[in-house]
Short mmCIF file of C-alpha atoms (C1' of nucleotides) in Angstrom, two decimals:
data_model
loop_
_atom_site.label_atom_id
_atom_site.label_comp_id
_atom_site.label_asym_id
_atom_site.label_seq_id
_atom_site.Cartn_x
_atom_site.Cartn_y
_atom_site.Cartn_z
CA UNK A 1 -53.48 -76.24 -114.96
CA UNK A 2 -56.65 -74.53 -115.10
CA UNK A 3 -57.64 -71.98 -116.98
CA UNK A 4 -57.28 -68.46 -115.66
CA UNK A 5 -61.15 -67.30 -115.82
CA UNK A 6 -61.80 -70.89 -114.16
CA UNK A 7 -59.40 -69.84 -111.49
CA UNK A 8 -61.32 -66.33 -110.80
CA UNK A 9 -64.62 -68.06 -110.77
CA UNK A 10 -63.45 -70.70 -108.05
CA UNK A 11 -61.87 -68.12 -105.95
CA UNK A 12 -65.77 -66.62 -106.38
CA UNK A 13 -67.77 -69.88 -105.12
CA UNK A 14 -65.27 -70.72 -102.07
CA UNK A 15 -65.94 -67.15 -100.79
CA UNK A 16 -69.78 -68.33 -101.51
CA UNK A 17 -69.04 -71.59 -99.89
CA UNK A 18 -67.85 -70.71 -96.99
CA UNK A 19 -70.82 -67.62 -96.17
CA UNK A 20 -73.06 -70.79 -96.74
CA UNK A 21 -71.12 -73.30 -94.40
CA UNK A 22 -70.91 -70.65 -91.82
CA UNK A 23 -75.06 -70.38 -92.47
CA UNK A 24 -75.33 -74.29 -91.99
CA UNK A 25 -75.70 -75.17 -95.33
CA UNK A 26 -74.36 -78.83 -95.94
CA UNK A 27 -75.17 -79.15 -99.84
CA UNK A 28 -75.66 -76.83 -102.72
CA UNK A 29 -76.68 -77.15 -106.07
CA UNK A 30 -75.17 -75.51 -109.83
CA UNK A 31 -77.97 -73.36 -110.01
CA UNK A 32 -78.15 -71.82 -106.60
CA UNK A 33 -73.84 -71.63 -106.81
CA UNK A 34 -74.95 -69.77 -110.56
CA UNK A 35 -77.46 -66.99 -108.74
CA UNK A 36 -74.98 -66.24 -106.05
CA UNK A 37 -72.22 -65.77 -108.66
CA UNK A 38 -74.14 -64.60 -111.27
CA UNK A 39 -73.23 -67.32 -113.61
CA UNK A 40 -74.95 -69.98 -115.89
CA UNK A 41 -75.62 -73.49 -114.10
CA UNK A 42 -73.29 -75.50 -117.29
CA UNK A 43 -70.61 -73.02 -116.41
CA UNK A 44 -70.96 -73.95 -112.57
CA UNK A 45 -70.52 -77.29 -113.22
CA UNK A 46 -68.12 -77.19 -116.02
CA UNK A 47 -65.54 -75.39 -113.78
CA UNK A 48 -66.37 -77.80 -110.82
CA UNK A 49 -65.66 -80.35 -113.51
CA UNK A 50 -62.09 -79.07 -113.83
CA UNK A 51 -60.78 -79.62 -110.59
CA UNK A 52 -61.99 -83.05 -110.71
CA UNK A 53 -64.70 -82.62 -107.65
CA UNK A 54 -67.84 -84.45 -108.07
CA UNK A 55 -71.16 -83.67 -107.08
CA UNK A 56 -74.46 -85.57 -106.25
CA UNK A 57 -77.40 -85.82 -108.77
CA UNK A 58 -79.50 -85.51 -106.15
CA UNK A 59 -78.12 -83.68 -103.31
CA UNK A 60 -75.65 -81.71 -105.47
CA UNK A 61 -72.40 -81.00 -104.06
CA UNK A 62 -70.86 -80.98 -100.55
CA UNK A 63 -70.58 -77.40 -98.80
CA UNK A 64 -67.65 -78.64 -97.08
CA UNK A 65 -65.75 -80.79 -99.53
CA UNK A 66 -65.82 -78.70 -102.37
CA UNK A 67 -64.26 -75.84 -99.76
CA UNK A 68 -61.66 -78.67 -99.22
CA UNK A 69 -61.22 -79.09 -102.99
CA UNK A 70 -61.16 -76.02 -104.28
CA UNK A 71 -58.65 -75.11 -101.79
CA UNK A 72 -56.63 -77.90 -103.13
CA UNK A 73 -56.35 -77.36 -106.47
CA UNK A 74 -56.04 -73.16 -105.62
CA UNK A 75 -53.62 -72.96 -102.65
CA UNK A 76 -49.96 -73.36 -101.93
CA UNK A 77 -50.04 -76.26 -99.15
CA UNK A 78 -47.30 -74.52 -97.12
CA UNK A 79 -49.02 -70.92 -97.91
CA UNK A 80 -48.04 -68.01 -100.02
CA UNK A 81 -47.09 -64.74 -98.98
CA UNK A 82 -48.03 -60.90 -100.71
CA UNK A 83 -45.56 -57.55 -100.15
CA UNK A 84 -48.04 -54.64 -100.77
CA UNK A 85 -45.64 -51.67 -102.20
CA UNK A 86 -47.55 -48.11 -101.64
CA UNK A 87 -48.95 -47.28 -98.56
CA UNK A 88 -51.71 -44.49 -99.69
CA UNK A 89 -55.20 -44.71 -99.02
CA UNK A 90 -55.45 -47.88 -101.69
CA UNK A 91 -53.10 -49.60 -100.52
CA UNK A 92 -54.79 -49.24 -96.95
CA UNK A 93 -57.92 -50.35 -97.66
CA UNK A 94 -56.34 -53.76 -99.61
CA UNK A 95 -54.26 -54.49 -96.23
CA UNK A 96 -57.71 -53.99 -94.51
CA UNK A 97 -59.72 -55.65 -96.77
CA UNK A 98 -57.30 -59.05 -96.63
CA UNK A 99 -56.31 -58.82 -92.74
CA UNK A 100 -56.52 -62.47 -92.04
CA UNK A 101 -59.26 -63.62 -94.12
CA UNK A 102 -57.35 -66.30 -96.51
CA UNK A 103 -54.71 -68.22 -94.07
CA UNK A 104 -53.10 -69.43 -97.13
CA UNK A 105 -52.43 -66.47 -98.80
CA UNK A 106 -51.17 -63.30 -96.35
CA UNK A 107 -49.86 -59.85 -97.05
CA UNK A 108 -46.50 -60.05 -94.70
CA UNK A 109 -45.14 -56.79 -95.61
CA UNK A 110 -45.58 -52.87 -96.69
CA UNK A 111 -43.11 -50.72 -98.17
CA UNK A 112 -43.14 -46.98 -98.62
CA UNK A 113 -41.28 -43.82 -99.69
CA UNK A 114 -42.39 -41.86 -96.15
CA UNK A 115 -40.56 -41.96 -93.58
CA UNK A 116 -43.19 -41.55 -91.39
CA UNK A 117 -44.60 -44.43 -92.35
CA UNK A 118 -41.24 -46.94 -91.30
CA UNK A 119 -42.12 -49.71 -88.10
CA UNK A 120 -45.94 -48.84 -87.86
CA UNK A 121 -47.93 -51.80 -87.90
CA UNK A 122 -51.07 -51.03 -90.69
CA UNK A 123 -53.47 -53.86 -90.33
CA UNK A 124 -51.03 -55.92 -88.47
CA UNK A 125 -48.70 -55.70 -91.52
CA UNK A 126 -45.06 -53.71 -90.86
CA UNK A 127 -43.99 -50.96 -92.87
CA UNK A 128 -40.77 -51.27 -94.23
CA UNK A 129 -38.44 -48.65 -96.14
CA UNK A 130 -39.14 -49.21 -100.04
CA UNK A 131 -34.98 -49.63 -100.06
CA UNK A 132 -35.36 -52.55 -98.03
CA UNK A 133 -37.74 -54.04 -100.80
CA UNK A 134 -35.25 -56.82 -102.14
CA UNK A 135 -33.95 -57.70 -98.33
CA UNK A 136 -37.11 -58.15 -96.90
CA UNK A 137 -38.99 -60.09 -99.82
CA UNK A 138 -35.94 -62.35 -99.57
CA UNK A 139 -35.71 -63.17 -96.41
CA UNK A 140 -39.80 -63.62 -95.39
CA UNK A 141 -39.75 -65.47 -98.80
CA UNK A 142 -42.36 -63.89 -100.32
CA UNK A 143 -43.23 -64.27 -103.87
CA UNK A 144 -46.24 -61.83 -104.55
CA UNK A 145 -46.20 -58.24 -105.06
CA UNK A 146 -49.18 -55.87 -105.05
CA UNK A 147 -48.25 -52.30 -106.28
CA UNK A 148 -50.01 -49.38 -105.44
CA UNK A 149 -47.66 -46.55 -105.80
CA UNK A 150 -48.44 -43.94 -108.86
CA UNK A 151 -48.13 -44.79 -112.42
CA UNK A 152 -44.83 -42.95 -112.72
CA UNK A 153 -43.41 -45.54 -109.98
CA UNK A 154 -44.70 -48.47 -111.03
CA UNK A 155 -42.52 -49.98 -113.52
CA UNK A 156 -38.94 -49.14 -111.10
CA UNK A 157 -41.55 -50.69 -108.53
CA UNK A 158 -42.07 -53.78 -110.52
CA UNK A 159 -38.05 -54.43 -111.70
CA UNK A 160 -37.50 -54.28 -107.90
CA UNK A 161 -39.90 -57.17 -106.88
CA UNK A 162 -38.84 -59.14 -109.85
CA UNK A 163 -35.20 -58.58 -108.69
CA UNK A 164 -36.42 -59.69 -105.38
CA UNK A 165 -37.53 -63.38 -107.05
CA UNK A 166 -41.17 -62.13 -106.77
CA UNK A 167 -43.72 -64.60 -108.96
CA UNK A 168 -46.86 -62.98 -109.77
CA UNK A 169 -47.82 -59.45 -109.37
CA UNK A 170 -50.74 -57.47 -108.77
CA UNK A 171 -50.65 -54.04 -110.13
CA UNK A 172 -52.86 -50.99 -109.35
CA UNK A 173 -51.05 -48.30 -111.37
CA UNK A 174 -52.72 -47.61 -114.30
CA UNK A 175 -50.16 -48.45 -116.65
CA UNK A 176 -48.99 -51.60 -118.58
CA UNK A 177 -45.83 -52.54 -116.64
CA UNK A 178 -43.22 -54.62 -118.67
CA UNK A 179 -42.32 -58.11 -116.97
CA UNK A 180 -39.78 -61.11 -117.91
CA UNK A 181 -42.47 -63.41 -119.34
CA UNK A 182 -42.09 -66.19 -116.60
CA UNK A 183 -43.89 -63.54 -114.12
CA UNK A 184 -47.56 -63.73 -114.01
CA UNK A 185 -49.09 -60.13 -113.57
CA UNK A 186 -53.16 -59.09 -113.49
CA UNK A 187 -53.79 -55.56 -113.86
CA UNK A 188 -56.57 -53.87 -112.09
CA UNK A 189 -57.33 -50.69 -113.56
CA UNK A 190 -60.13 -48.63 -112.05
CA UNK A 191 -60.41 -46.04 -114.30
CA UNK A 192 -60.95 -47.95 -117.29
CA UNK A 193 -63.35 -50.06 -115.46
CA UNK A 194 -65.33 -46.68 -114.37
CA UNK A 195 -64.88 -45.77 -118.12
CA UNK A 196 -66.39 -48.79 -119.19
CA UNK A 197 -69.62 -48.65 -116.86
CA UNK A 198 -70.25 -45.15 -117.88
CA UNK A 199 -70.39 -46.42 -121.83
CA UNK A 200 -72.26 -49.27 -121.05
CA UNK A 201 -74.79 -47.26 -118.59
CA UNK A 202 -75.64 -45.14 -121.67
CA UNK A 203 -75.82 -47.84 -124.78
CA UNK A 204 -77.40 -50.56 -122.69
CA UNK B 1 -72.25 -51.03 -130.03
CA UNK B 2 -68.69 -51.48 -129.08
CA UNK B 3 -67.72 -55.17 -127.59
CA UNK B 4 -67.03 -54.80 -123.98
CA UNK B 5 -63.55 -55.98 -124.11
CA UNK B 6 -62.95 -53.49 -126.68
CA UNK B 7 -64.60 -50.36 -124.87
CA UNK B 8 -61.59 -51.22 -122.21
CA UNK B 9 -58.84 -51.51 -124.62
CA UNK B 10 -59.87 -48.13 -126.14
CA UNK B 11 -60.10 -46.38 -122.80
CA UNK B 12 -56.51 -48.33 -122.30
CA UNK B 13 -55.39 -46.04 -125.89
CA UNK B 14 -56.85 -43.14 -125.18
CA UNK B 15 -54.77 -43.00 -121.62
CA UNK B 16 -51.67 -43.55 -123.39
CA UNK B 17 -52.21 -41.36 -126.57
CA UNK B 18 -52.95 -38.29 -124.04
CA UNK B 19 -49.41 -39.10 -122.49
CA UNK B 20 -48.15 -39.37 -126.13
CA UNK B 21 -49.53 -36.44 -126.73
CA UNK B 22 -48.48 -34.80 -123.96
CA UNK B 23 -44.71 -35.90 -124.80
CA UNK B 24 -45.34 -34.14 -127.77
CA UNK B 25 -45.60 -37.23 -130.28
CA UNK B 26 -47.64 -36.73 -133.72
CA UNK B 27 -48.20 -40.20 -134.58
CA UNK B 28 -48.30 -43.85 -133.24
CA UNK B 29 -47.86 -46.97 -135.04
CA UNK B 30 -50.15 -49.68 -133.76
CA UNK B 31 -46.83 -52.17 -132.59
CA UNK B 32 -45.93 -49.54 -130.25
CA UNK B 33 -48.86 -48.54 -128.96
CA UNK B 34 -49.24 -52.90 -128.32
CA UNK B 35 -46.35 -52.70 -126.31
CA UNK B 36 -47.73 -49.97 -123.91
CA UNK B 37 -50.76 -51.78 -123.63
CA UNK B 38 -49.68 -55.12 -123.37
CA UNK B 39 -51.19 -56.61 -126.56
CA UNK B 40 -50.95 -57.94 -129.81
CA UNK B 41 -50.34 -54.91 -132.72
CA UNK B 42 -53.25 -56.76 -134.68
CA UNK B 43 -55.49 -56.48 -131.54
CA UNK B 44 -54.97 -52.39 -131.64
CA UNK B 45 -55.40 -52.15 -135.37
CA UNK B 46 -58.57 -54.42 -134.87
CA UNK B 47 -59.98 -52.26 -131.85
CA UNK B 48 -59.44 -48.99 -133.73
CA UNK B 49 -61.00 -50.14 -136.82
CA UNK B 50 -64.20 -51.09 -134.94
CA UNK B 51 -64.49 -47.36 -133.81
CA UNK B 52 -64.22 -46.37 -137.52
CA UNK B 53 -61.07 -44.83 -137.60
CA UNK B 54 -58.59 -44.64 -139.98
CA UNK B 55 -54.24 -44.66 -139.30
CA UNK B 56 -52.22 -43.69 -142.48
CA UNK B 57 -49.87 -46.53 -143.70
CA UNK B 58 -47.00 -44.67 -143.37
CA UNK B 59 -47.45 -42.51 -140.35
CA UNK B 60 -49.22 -44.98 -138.24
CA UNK B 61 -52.67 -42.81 -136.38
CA UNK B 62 -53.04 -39.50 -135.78
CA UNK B 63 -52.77 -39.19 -131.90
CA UNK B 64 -55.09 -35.95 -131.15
CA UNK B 65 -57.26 -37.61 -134.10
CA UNK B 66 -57.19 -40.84 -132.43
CA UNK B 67 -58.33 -39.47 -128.99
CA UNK B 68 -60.74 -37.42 -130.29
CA UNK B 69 -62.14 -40.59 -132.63
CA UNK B 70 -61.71 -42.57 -129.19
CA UNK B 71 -63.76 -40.25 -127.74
CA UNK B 72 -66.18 -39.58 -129.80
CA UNK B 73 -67.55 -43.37 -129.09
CA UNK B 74 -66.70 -43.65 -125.54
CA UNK B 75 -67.93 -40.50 -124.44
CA UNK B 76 -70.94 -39.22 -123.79
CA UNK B 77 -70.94 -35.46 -125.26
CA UNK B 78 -73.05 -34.06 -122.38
CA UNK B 79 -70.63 -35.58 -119.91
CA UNK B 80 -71.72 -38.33 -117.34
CA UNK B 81 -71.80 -38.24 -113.59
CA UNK B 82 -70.98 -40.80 -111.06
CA UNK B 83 -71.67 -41.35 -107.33
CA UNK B 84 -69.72 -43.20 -105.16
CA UNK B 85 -71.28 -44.68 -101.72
CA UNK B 86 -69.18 -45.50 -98.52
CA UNK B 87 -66.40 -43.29 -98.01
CA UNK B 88 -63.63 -45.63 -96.50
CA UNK B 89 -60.08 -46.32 -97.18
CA UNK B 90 -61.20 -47.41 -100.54
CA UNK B 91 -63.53 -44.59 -101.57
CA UNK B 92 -60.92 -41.96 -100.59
CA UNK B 93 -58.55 -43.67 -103.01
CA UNK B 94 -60.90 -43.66 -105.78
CA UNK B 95 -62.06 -39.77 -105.15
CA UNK B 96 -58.18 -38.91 -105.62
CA UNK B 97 -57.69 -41.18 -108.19
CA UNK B 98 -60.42 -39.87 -110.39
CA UNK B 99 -60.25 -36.13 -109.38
CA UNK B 100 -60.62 -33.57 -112.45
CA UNK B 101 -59.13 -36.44 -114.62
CA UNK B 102 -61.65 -36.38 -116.71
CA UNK B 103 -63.80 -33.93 -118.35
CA UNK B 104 -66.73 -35.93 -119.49
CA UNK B 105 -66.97 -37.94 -116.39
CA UNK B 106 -66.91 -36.91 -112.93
CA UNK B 107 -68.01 -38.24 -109.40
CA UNK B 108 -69.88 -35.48 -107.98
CA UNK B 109 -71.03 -36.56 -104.90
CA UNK B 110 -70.21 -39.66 -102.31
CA UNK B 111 -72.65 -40.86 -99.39
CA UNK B 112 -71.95 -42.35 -95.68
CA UNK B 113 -73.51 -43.27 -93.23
CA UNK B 114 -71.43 -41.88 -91.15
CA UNK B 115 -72.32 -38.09 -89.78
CA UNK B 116 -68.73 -36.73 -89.03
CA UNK B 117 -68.44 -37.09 -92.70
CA UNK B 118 -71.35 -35.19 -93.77
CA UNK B 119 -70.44 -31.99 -95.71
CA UNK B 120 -67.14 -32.85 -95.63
CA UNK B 121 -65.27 -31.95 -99.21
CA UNK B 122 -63.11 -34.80 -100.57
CA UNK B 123 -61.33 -34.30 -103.35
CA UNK B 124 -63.94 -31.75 -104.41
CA UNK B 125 -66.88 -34.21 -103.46
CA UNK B 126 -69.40 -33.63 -101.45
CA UNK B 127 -70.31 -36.15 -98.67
CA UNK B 128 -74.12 -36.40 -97.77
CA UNK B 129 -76.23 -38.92 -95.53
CA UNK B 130 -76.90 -42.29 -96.89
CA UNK B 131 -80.54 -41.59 -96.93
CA UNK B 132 -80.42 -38.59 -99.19
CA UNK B 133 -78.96 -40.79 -101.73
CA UNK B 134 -82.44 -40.73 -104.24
CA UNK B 135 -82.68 -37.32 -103.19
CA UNK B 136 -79.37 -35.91 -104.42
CA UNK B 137 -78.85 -38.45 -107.58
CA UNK B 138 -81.86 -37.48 -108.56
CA UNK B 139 -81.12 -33.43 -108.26
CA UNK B 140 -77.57 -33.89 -109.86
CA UNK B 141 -78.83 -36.27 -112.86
CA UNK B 142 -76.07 -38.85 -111.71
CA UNK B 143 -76.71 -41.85 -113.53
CA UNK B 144 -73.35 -44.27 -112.85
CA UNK B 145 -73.29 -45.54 -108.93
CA UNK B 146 -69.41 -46.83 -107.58
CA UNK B 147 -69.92 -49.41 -104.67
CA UNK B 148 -67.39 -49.28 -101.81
CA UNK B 149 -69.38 -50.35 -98.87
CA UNK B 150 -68.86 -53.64 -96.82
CA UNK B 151 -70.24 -56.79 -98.39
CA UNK B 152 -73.45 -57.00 -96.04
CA UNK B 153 -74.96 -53.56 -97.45
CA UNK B 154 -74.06 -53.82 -100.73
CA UNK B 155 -77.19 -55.12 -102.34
CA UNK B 156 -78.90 -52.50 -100.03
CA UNK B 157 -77.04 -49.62 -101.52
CA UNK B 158 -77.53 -51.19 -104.90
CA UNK B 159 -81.42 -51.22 -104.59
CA UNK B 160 -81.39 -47.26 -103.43
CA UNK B 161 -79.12 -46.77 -106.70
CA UNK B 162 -81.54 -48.46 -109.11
CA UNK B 163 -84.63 -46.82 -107.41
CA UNK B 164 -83.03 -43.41 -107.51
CA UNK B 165 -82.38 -44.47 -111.91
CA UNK B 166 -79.30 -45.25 -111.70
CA UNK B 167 -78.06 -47.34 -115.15
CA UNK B 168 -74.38 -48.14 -114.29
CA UNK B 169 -72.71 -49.58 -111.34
CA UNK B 170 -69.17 -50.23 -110.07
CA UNK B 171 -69.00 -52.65 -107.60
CA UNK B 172 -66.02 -53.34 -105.51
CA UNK B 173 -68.19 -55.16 -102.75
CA UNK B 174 -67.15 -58.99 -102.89
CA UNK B 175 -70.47 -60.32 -103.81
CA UNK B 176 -72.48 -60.65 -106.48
CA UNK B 177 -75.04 -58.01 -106.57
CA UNK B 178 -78.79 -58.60 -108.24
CA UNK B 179 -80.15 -55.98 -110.53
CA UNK B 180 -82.67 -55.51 -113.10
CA UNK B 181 -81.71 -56.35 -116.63
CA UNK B 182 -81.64 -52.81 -117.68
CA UNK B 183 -78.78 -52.10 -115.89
CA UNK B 184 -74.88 -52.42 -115.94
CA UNK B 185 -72.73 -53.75 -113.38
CA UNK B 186 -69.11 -54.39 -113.87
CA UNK B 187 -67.48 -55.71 -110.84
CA UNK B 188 -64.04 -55.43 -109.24
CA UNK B 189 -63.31 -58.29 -106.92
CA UNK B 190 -59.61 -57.39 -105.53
CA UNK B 191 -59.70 -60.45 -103.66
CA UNK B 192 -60.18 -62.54 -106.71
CA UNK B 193 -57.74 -61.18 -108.38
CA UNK B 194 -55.18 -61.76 -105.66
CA UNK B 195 -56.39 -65.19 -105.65
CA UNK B 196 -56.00 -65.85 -108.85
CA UNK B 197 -52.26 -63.79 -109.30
CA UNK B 198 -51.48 -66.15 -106.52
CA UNK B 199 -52.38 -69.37 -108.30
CA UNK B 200 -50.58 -68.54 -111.17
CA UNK B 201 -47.50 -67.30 -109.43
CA UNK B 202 -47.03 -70.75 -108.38
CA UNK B 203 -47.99 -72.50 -111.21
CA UNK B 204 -46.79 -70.57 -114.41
"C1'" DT C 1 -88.46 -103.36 -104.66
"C1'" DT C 2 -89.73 -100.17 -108.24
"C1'" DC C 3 -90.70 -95.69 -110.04
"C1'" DA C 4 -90.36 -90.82 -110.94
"C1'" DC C 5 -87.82 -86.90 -110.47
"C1'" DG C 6 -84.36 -83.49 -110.88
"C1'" DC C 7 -79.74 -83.15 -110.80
"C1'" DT C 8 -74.88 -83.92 -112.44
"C1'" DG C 9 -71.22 -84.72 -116.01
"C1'" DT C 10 -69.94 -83.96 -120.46
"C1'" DG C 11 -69.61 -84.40 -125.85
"C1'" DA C 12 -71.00 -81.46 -129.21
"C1'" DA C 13 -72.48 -77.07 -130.88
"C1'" DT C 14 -72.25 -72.39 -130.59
"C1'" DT C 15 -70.55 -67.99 -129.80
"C1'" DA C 16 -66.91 -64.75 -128.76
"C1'" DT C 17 -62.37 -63.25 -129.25
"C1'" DT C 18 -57.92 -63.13 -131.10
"C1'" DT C 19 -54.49 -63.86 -134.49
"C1'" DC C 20 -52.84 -64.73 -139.11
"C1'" DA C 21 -51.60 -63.29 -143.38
"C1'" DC C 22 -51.64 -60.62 -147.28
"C1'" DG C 23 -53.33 -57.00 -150.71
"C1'" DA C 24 -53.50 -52.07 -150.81
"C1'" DT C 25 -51.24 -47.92 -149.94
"C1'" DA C 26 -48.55 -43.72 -148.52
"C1'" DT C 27 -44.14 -41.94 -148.34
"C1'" DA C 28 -39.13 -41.32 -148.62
"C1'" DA C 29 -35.25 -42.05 -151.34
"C1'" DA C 30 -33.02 -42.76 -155.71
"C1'" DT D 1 -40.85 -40.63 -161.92
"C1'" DT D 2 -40.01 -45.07 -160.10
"C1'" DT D 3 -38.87 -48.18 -156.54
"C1'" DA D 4 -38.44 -50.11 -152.03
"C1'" DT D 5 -40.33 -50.44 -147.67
"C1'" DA D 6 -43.09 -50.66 -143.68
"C1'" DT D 7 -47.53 -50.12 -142.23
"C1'" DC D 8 -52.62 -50.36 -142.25
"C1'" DG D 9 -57.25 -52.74 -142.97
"C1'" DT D 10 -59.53 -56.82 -142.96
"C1'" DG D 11 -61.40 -61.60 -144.64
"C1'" DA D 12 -60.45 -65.88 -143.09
"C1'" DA D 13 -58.58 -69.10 -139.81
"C1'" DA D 14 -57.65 -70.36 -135.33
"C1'" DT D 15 -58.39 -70.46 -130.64
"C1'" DA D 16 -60.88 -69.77 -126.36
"C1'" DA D 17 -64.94 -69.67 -123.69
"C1'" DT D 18 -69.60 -70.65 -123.00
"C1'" DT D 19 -73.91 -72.94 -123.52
"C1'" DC D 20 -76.84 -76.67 -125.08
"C1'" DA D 21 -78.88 -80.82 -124.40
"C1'" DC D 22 -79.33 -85.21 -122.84
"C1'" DA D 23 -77.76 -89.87 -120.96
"C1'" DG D 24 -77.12 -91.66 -116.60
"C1'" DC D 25 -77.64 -91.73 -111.78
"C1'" DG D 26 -78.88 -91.36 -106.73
"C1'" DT D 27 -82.57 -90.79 -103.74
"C1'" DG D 28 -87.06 -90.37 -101.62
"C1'" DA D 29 -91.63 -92.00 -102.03
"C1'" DA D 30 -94.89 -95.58 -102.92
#
DNA sequence: TTCACGCTGTGAATTATTTCACGATATAAA
DNA sequence: TTTATATCGTGAAATAATTCACAGCGTGAA
């Protein structure tokens, strides 16, 4: 198991792997990988460590097989599949943003209050009745949620995908949800991170 | 100076006490407000002490105190402005998000490059052209810059914000932006994060 | 073949962050 | 007034994360 800033930073230099593959690049070495990622060189290497890849001391390591490896210590062989619940503007731009970049990891599914929302295809991802929540998780066999639906929603939001046999969860609303402790959430809250930059840009 | 980690706990309080407060609660014992934020009651105790406040052994803290103490550090009594380039799917959601919510820090203008968008009023927010950008931070006194254009012009946009003395950034572009020393970037990688729920959905 | 170089892998040291654990204390009740 | 109780504040301990620093190695050049 590897630790869960490890896992954040690998997810960082297979996105930088893969812009350097598709640039021709066959080898790369911890301090180039630490520049694009703005990391130290020792922590490069450290977290290649910890999936067990090795590099080169003289050519560093291999574009393409530490793609391969990374993959294989961070992806579900068979795939894993994301229901995004709250189809505002947010949750628009995250179906757009991950629209068939990772084939491992997809968002199958979108669930709303609106009506007007039901059967459209957003990003090639259906929009589904938020009533349908448990049905639908259940039977595409999906097992992360991403919520996006205001704070006041989020935690009746959250009890449904757990309900559902959801895993992990992603959640947007800026509030501390409450989750059985075998579920694995990640909180990404905007405002304190716009809070935080604006207290930094003045003591820095 | 704050630790970062702790400036984002605090801002995590202070969102809670004003809903507190708003509920019409006095006072808050630190294990409660650890269960709304999803941490340890010796964490909050320890945060809150490092901003030099002080709870009552009895009563627990003084909400209204406690935001006020709160901020008092985080704020900046003048009040701080932010600009936020590339009005997508993503920028719209963080113009509503953000709207009026906070006194001492407000986005007060966003840039595009595209021209149907020029003039238009978001959420209260001006749009202008891209290439006003040094002009109008510069006019306003903005001095915190949110990223929420495409990869490929990020660094671009990044180098206009600097020039134009910028000291903050926000950057919700997936790559790793350069910048001088001087200057504060905090960055929000939703992909990541996605990446990483995912892993640990499986494996937890 | 041998050498010199610059990189990787990693134990150890360091630094950062969190938690423990307990004395001090404010209050409500007796 | 005294006592019982539950909380705060915080030094010290524990844990987590990062960086240092260097032995060992693969390769290109001589």
């Amino acid at each position: 198991m590897v630790a869960v800033k490890t896992v954040g930073r690998l997810s960082i230099y297979r996105r930088i792997l893969n812009r350097l593959l598709s640039e021709g690049a066959k080898n790369v070495f911890s301090h180039q990988l630490a520049v694009m990622a703005g990391v130290t060189p020792a922590q490069v290497r450290r977290d290649i460590m910890s999936i067990g890849y090795s590099g080169n001391p003289n050519r560093g390591y291999g574009v393409a097989d530490l793609i391969e490896s990374i993959g294989s210590s961070l992806d579900d062989p068979e795939g894993q599949k994301a229901a995004l619940v709250g189809v505002g503007n947010l949750g628009r731009a995250i179906l757009t943003y991950f629209s068939g970049r990772r084939p491992k990891l997809a968002i199958v599914a979108a669930f709303d209050n609106d009506h007007k929302k039901f059967d459209r295809v957003i990003q090639g991802c259906r929009c589904y009745a938020l009533d349908r929540l448990e049905e639908i998780v259940q039977e595409l066999g999906i097992d992360i949620g991403i919520i996006t639906v205001p704070s006041g929603e989020a935690q009746k939001v959250s009890n449904a995908l757990v309900r559902a046999g959801i895993k992990g969860i992603l959640n947007y609303a800026p509030v501390r949800i409450q989750v059985p402790r075998n579920i694995y959430i990640e909180d990404i809250d905007m405002t304190m991170t716009l809070e935080k930059v604006a207290y930094f840009a003045r003591k820095k």
